[in-house]
One Martini backbone bead per residue (centre of mass of N, CA, C, O) as a GRO file, in nm:
protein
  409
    1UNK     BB    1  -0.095  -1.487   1.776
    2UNK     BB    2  -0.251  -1.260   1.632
    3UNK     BB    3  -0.288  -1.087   1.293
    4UNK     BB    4  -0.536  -0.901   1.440
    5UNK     BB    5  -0.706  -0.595   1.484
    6UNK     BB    6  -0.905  -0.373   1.630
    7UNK     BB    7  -1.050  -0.056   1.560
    8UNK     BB    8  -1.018  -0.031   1.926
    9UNK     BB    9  -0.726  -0.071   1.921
   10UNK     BB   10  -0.609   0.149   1.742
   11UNK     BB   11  -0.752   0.381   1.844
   12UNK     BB   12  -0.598   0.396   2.124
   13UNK     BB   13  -0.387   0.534   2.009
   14UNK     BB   14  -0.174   0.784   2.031
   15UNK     BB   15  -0.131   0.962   1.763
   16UNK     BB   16  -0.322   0.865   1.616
   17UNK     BB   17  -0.483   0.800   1.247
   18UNK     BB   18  -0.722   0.590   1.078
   19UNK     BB   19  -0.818   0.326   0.789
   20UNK     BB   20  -0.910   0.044   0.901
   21UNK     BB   21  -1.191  -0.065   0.852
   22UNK     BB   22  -1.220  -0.433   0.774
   23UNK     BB   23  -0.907  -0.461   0.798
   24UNK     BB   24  -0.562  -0.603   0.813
   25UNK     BB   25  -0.382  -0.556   1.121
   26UNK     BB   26  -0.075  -0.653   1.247
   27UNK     BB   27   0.120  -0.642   1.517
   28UNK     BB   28   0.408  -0.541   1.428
   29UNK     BB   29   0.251  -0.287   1.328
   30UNK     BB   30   0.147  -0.177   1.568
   31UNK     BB   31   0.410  -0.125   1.718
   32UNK     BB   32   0.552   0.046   1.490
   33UNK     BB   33   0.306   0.274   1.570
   34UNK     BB   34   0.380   0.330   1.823
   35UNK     BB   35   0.692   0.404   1.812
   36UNK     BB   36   0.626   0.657   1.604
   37UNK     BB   37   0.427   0.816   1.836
   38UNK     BB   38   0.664   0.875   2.021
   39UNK     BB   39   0.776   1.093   1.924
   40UNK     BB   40   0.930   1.411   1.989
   41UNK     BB   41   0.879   1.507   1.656
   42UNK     BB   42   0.625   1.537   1.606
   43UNK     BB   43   0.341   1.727   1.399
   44UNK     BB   44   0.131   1.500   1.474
   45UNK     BB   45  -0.049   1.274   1.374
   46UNK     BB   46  -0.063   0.949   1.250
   47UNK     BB   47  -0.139   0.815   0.948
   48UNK     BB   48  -0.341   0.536   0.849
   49UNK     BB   49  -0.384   0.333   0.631
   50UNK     BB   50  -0.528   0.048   0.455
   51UNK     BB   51  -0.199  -0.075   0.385
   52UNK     BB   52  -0.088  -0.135   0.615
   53UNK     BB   53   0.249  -0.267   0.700
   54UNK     BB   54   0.552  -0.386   0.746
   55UNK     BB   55   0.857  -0.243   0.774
   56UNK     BB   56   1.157  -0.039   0.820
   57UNK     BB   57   1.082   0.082   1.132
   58UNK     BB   58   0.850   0.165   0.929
   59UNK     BB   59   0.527   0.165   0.817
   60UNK     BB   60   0.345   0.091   0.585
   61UNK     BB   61   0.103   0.354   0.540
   62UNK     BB   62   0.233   0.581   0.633
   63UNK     BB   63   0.192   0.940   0.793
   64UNK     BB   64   0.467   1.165   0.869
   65UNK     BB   65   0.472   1.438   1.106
   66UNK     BB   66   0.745   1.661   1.132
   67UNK     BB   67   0.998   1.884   1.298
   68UNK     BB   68   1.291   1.965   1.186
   69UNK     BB   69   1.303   1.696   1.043
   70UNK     BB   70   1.396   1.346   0.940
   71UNK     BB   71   1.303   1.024   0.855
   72UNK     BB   72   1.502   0.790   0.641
   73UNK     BB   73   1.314   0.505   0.734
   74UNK     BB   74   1.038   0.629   0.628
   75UNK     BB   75   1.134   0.682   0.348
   76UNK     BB   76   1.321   0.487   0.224
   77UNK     BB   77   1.514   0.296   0.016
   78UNK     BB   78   1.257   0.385  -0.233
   79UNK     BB   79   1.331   0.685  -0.344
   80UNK     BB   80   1.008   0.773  -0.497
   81UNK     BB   81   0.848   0.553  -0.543
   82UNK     BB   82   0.613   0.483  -0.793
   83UNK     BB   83   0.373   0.617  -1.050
   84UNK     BB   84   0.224   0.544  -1.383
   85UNK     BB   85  -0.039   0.676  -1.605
   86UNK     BB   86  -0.239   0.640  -1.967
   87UNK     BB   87  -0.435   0.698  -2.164
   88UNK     BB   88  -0.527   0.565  -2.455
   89UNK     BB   89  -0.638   0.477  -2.807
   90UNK     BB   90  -0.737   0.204  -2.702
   91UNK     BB   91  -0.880  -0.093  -2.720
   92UNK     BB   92  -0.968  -0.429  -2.673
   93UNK     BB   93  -0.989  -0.475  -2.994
   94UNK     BB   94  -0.675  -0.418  -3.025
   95UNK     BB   95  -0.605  -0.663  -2.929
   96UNK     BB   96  -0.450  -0.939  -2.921
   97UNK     BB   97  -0.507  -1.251  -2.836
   98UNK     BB   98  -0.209  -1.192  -2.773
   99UNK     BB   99   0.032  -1.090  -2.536
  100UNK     BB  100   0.342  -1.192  -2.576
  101UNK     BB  101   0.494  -1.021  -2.769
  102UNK     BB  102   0.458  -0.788  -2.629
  103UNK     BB  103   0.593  -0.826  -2.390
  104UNK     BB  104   0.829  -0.909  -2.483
  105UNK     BB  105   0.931  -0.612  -2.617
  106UNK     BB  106   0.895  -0.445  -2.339
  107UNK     BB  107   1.125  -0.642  -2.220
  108UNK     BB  108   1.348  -0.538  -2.486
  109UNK     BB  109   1.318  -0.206  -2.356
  110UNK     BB  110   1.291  -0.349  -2.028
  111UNK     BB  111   1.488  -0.371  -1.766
  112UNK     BB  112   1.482  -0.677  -1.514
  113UNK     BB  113   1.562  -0.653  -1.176
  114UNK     BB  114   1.893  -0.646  -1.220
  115UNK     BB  115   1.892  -0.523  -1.492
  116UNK     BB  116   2.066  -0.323  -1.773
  117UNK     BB  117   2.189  -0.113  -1.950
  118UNK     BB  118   2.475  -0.085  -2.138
  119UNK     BB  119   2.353   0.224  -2.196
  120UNK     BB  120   2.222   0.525  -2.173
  121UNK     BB  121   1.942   0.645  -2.272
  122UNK     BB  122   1.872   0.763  -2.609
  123UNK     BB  123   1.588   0.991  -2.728
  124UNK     BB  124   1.677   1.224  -2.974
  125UNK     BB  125   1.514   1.051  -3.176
  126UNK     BB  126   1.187   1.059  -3.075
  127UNK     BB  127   1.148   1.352  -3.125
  128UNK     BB  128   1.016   1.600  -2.862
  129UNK     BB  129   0.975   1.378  -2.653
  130UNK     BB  130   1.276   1.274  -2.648
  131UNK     BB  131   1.390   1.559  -2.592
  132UNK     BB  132   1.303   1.593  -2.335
  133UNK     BB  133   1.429   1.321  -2.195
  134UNK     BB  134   1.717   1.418  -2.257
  135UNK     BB  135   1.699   1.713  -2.098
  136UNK     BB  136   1.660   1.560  -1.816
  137UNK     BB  137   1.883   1.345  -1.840
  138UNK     BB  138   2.109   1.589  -1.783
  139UNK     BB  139   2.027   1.758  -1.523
  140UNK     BB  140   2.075   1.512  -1.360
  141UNK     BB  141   2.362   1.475  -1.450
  142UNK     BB  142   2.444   1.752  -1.305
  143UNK     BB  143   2.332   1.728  -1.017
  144UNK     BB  144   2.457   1.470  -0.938
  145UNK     BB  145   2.759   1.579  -0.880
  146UNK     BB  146   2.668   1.790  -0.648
  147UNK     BB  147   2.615   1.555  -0.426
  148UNK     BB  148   2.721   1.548  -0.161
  149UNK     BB  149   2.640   1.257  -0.039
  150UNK     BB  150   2.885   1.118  -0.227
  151UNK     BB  151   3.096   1.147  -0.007
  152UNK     BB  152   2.976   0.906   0.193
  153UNK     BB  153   2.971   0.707  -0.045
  154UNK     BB  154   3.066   0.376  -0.087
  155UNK     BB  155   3.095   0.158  -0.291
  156UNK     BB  156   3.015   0.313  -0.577
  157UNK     BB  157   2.896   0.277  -0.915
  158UNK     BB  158   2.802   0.533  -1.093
  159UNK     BB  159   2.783   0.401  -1.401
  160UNK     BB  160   2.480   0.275  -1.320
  161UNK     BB  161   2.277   0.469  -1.272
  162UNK     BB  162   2.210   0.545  -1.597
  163UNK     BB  163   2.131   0.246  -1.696
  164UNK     BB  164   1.904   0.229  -1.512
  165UNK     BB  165   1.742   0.393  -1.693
  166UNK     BB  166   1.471   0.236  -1.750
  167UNK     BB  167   1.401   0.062  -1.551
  168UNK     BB  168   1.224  -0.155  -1.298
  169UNK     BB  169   1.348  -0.423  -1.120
  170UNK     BB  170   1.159  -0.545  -0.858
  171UNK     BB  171   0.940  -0.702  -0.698
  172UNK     BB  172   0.640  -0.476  -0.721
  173UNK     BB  173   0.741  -0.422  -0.958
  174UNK     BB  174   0.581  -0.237  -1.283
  175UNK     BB  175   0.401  -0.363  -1.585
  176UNK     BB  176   0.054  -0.244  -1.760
  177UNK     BB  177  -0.215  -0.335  -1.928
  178UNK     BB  178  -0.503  -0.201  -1.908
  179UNK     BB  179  -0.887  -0.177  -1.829
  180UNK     BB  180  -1.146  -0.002  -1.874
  181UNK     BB  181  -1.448   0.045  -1.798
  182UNK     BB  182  -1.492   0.107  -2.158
  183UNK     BB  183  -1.222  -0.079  -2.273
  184UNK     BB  184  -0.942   0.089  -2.222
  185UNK     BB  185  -0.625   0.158  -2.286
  186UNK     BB  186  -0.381   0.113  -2.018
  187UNK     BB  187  -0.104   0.228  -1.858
  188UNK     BB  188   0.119   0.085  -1.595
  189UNK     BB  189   0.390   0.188  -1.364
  190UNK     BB  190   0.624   0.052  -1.097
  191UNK     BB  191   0.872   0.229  -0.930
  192UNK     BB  192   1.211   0.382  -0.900
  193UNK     BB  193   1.550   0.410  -0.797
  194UNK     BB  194   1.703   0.231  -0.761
  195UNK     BB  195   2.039   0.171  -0.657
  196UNK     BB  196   2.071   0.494  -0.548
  197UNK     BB  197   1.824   0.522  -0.346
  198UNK     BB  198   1.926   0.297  -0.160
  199UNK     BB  199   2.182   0.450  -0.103
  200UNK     BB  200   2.142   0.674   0.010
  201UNK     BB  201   1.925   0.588   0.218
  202UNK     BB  202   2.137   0.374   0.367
  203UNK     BB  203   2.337   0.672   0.411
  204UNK     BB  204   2.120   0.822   0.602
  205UNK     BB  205   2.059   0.611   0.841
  206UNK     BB  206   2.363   0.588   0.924
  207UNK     BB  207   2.354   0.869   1.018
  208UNK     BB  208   2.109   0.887   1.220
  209UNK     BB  209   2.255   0.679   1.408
  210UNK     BB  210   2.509   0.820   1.471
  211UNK     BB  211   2.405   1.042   1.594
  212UNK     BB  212   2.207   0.919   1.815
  213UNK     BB  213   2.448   0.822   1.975
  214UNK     BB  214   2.612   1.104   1.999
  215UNK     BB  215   2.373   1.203   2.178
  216UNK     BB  216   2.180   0.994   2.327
  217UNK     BB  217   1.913   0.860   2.210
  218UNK     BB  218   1.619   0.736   2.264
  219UNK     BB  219   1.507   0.442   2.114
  220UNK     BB  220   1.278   0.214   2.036
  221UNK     BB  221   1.447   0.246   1.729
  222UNK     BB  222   1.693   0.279   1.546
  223UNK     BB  223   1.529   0.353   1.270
  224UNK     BB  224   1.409   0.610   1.367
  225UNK     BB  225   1.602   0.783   1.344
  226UNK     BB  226   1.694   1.150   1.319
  227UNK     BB  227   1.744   1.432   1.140
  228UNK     BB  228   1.845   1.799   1.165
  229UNK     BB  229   1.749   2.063   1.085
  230UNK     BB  230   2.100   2.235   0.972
  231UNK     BB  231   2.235   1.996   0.938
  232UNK     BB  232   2.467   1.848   0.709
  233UNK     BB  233   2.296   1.549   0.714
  234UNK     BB  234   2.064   1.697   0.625
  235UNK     BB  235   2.123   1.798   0.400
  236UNK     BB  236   2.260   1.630   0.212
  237UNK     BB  237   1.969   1.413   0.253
  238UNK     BB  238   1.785   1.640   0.071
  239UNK     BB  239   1.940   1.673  -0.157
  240UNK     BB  240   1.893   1.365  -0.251
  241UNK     BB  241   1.608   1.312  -0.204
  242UNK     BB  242   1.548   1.547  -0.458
  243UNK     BB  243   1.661   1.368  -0.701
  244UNK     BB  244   1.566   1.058  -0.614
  245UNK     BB  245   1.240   1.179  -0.718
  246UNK     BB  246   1.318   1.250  -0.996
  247UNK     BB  247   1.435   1.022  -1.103
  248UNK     BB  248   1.214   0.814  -1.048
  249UNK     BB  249   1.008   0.963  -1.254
  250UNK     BB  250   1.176   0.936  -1.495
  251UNK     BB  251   1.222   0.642  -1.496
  252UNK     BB  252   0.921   0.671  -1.609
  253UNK     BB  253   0.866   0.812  -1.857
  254UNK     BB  254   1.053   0.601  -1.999
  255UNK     BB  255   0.922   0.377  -1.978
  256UNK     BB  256   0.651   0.493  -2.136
  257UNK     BB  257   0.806   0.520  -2.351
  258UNK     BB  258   0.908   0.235  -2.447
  259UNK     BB  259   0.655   0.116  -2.461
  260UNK     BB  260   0.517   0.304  -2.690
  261UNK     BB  261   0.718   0.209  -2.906
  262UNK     BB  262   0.630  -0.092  -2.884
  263UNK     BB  263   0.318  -0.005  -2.970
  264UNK     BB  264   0.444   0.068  -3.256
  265UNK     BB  265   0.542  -0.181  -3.341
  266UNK     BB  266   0.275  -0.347  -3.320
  267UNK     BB  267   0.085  -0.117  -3.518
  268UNK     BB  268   0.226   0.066  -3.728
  269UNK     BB  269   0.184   0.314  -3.499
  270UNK     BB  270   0.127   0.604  -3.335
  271UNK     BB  271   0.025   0.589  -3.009
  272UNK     BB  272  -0.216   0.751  -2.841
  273UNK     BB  273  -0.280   0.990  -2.582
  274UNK     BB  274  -0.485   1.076  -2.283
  275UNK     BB  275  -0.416   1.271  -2.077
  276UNK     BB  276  -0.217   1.342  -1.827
  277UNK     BB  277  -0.027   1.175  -1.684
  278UNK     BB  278   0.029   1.032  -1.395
  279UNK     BB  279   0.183   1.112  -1.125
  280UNK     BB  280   0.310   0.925  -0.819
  281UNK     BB  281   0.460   0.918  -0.510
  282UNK     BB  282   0.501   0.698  -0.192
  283UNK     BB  283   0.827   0.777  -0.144
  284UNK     BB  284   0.855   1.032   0.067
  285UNK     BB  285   0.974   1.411   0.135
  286UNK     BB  286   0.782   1.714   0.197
  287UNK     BB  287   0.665   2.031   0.222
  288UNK     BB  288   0.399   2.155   0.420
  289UNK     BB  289   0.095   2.239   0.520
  290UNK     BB  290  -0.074   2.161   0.861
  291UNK     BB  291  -0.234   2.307   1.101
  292UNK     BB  292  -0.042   2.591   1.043
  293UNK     BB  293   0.212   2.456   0.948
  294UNK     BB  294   0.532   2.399   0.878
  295UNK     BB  295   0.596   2.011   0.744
  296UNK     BB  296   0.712   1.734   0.763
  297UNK     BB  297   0.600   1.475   0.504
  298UNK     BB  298   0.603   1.147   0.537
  299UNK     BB  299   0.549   0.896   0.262
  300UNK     BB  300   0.478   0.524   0.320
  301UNK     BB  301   0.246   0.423   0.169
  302UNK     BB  302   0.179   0.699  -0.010
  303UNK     BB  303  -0.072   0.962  -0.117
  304UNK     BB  304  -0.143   1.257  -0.281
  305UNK     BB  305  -0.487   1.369  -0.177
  306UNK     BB  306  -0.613   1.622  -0.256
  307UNK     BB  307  -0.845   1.843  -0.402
  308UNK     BB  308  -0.833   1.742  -0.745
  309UNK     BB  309  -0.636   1.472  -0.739
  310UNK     BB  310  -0.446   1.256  -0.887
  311UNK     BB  311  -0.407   0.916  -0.856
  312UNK     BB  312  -0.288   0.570  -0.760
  313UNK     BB  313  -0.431   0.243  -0.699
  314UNK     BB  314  -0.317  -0.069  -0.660
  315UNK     BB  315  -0.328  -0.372  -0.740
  316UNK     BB  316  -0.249  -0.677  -0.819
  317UNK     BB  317  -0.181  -0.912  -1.051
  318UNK     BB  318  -0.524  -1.008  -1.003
  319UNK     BB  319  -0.686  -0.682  -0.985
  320UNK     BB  320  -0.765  -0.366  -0.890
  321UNK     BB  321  -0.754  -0.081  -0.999
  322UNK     BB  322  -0.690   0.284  -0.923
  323UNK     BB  323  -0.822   0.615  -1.047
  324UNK     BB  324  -0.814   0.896  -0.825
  325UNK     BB  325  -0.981   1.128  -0.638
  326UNK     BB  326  -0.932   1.342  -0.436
  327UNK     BB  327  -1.071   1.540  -0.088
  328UNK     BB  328  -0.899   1.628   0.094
  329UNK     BB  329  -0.822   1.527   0.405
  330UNK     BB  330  -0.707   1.680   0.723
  331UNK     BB  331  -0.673   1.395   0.895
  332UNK     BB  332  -0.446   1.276   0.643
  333UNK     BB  333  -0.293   1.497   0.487
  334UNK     BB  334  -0.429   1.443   0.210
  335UNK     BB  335  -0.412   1.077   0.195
  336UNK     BB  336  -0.351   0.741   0.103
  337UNK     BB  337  -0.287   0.486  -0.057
  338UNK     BB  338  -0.091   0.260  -0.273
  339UNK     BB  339  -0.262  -0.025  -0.214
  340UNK     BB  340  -0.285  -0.276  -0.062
  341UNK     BB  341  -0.145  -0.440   0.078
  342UNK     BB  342   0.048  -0.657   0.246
  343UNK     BB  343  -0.047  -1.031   0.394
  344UNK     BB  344   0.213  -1.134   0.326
  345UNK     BB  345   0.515  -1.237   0.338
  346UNK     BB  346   0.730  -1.359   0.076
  347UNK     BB  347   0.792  -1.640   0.263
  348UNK     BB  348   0.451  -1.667   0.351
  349UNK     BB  349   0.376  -1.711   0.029
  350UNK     BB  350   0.578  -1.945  -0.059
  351UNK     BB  351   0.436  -2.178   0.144
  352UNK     BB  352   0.121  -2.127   0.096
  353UNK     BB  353   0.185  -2.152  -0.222
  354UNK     BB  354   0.169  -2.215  -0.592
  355UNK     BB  355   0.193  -2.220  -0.894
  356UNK     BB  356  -0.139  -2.345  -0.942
  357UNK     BB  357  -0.235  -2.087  -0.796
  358UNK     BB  358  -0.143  -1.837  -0.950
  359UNK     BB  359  -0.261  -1.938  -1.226
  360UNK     BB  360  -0.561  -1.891  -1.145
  361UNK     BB  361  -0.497  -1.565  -1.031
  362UNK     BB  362  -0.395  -1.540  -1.362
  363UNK     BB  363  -0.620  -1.527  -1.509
  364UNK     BB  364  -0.625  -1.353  -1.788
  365UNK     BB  365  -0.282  -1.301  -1.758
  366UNK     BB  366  -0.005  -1.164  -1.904
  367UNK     BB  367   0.255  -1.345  -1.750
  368UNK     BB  368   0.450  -1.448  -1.507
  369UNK     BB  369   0.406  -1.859  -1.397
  370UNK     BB  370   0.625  -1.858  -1.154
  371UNK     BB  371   0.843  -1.879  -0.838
  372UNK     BB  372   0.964  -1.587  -0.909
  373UNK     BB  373   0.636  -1.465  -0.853
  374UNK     BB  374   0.490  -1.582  -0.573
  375UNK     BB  375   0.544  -1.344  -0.389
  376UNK     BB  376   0.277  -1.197  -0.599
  377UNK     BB  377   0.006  -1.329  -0.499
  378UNK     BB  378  -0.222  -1.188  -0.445
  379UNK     BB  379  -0.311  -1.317  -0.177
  380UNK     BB  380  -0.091  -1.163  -0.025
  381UNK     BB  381  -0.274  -0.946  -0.033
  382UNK     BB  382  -0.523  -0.712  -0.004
  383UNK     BB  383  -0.841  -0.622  -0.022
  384UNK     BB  384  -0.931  -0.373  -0.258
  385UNK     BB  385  -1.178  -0.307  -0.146
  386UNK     BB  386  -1.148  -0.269   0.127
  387UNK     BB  387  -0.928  -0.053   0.105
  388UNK     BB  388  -1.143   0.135  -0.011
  389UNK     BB  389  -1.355   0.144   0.181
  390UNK     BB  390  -1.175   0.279   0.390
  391UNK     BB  391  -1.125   0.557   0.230
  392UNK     BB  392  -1.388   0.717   0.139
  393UNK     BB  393  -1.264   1.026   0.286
  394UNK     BB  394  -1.045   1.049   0.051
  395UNK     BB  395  -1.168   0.907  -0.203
  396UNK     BB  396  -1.215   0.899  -0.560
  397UNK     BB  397  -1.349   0.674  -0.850
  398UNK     BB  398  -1.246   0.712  -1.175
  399UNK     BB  399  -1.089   0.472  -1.265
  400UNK     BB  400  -1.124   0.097  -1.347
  401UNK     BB  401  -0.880  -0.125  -1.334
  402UNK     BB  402  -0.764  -0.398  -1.561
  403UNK     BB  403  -0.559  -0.630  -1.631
  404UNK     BB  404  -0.401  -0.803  -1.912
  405UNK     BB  405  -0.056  -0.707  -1.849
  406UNK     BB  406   0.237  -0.849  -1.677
  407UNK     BB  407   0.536  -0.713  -1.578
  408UNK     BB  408   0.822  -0.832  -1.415
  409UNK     BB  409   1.137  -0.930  -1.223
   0.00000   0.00000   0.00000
């Protein structure tokens, strides 16, 4: 069976609208998108990013537009993972000929993978931006103790919730230091809610999946399963979603926060930024207006794209970002991709290359080129280039940048 369909075999789908010309997409991921395409709760066709790729329920880049429902499955579970990037006023000059120091202090002030801060971050000492910080980080803990959904869900230790803030997590979340046309230095990093995100998503799953035995609803996948606007199952779950779509923004704050401490530390000087922070959800679900209806909008790798919004596209850990300013096309829900989107599964990247390889694909790039990060191998993802010129009626690019360090989990 091949692993490509062509854009009119895409195209053929009712209920869908795709931007995937030129692009590889999965027979797999194609399933999935007629599975998604066929509910009765949508509230207009199913918008295809050119990173679409096999998901869990639904496929990971894609706009799925619902009228009083919301699918958990869709929204996935790292609610809120997305983007935060920042120019700075250094330049290429202004970096040591190693940034290996550099990465170790930024290490030294996010952990990464599975570890946690041993209490949780507090910003109190650092200036104005630090009390902003603290501030954030209290509201968000004076709303934890009120969500419902806290009382359905089961063993889990809230004491990790904030020790995680400020962490960056594993698989695809990344920091990186890149290079715009300019040679301006910028941060950019991706994230999301950390293990209290995972577990709402999955007791939120838990229970549309419940819900959907209990009417005796026919779906084509368990995971689509769809809690309905007015039910306790659906507040209590939306209630969570706009906490953990905060925390994860947060989440994201901090981490920008150590950087710069990092880079303070680095240069002997407060490292100036220009720029309001770019800062964009891609695993999220929000209320929305389009084609006259207002309409529940769950965005799975992807982004908001209005007109003269700004978002961010990364490539791999060995390619181009982009820092992009949106078109509002009315056919995407105003939406665009969130990365290059996988082209080989985690394990089919692992069997197909070598640490060898890795190397070579991440030449020129301070980061960790060793087995336990090969399943995030260039190779692995879909070609960047491609994958923007599939969009180019969603959006337009301000700023390309080159990372010259990356740190992973």
């Amino acid at each position: 069976k091949e692993n490509i369909m062509s854009l009119e075999d895409l195209t053929s789908i009712p209920n869908l609208k795709s931007w995937t010309s030129g692009v590889e997409v999965e027979w797999d991921a194609i399933q999935q998108l007629r599975n998604i395409a066929s509910l009765p709760i949508l509230a207009g066709h199913v918008a295809v990013m050119p990173d679409v790729h096999l998901g869990k329920g639904a496929t990971v880049g894609s706009v799925i537009p619902t009228k009083a429902a919301i699918i958990p499955a869709a929204v996935g579970v790292d609610i809120g993972c997305g983007m935060c990037a920042v120019r700075t006023e250094l330049t290429a000059v202004d970096l040591p000929d190693s940034l290996a120091r550099l990465r170790s202090a930024i290490e030294a002030r996010v952990p990464v993978g599975f570890s946690s801060h041993d209490e949780p971050v507090d910003t109190r000492r650092d200036g104005q931006r630090g009390l902003a910080l603290a501030d954030a980080g209290r509201k968000l803990a004076e709303r934890f103790k009120k969500l419902r959904i806290l009382e359905v869900i089961r063993q889990y230790d809230p004491s990790k919730t904030f020790k995680q803030l400020g962490t960056l997590g594993g698989g695809n979340h990344f920091i990186e230091l890149c290079l715009d046309e300019s040679q301006q230095v910028w941060i950019m990093l991706h994230s999301g809610s950390r293990n209290i995100g995972k577990t709402i998503g999955e007791t939120a799953i838990g229970m549309a999946r419940e819900v959907a035995q209990r009417l005796e609803r026919r779906l084509p996948d368990n995971d689509l399963a769809w809690l309905d606007e007015g039910s306790p199952e659906f507040e209590m779950y939306v209630e969570g979603l706009r906490w953990a779509q905060d925390y994860a923004a947060h989440n994201r704050a901090l981490m920008l926060h150590a950087v710069l401490n990092a880079l303070r530390e680095e240069f002997g000087r407060e490292v100036a930024t220009f720029e309001n922070a770019v800062q964009c959800h891609h695993n999220y679900a929000t209320v929305e207006e389009h084609f006259g209806q207002q309409v529940w909008v769950t965005r799975k790798g992807a982004v908001s794209a209005r007109a003269g919004e700004l978002g961010i596209i990364p490539g791999s850990m060995g390619a181009k970002s982009f820092i992009v300013r949106g078109k509002g096309n009315p056919e995407s829900y105003c939406s665009c991709s969130h990365g290059a989107g996988r082209r080989l599964s985690r394990g089919a990247a692992k069997r197909a290359f070598t640490v060898a390889d890795l190397e070579a694909q991440t030449a020129g790039v301070e980061c960790r080129k060793d087995e336990g990060v090969l399943d995030e191998i260039p190779s692995a993802y879909k070609d960047i280039d491609a994958v923007m010129a599939a969009q180019a009626d969603l959006v337009e690019v301000v700023h390309t940048l080159k990372q010259v360090m990356c740190i992973k989990g």
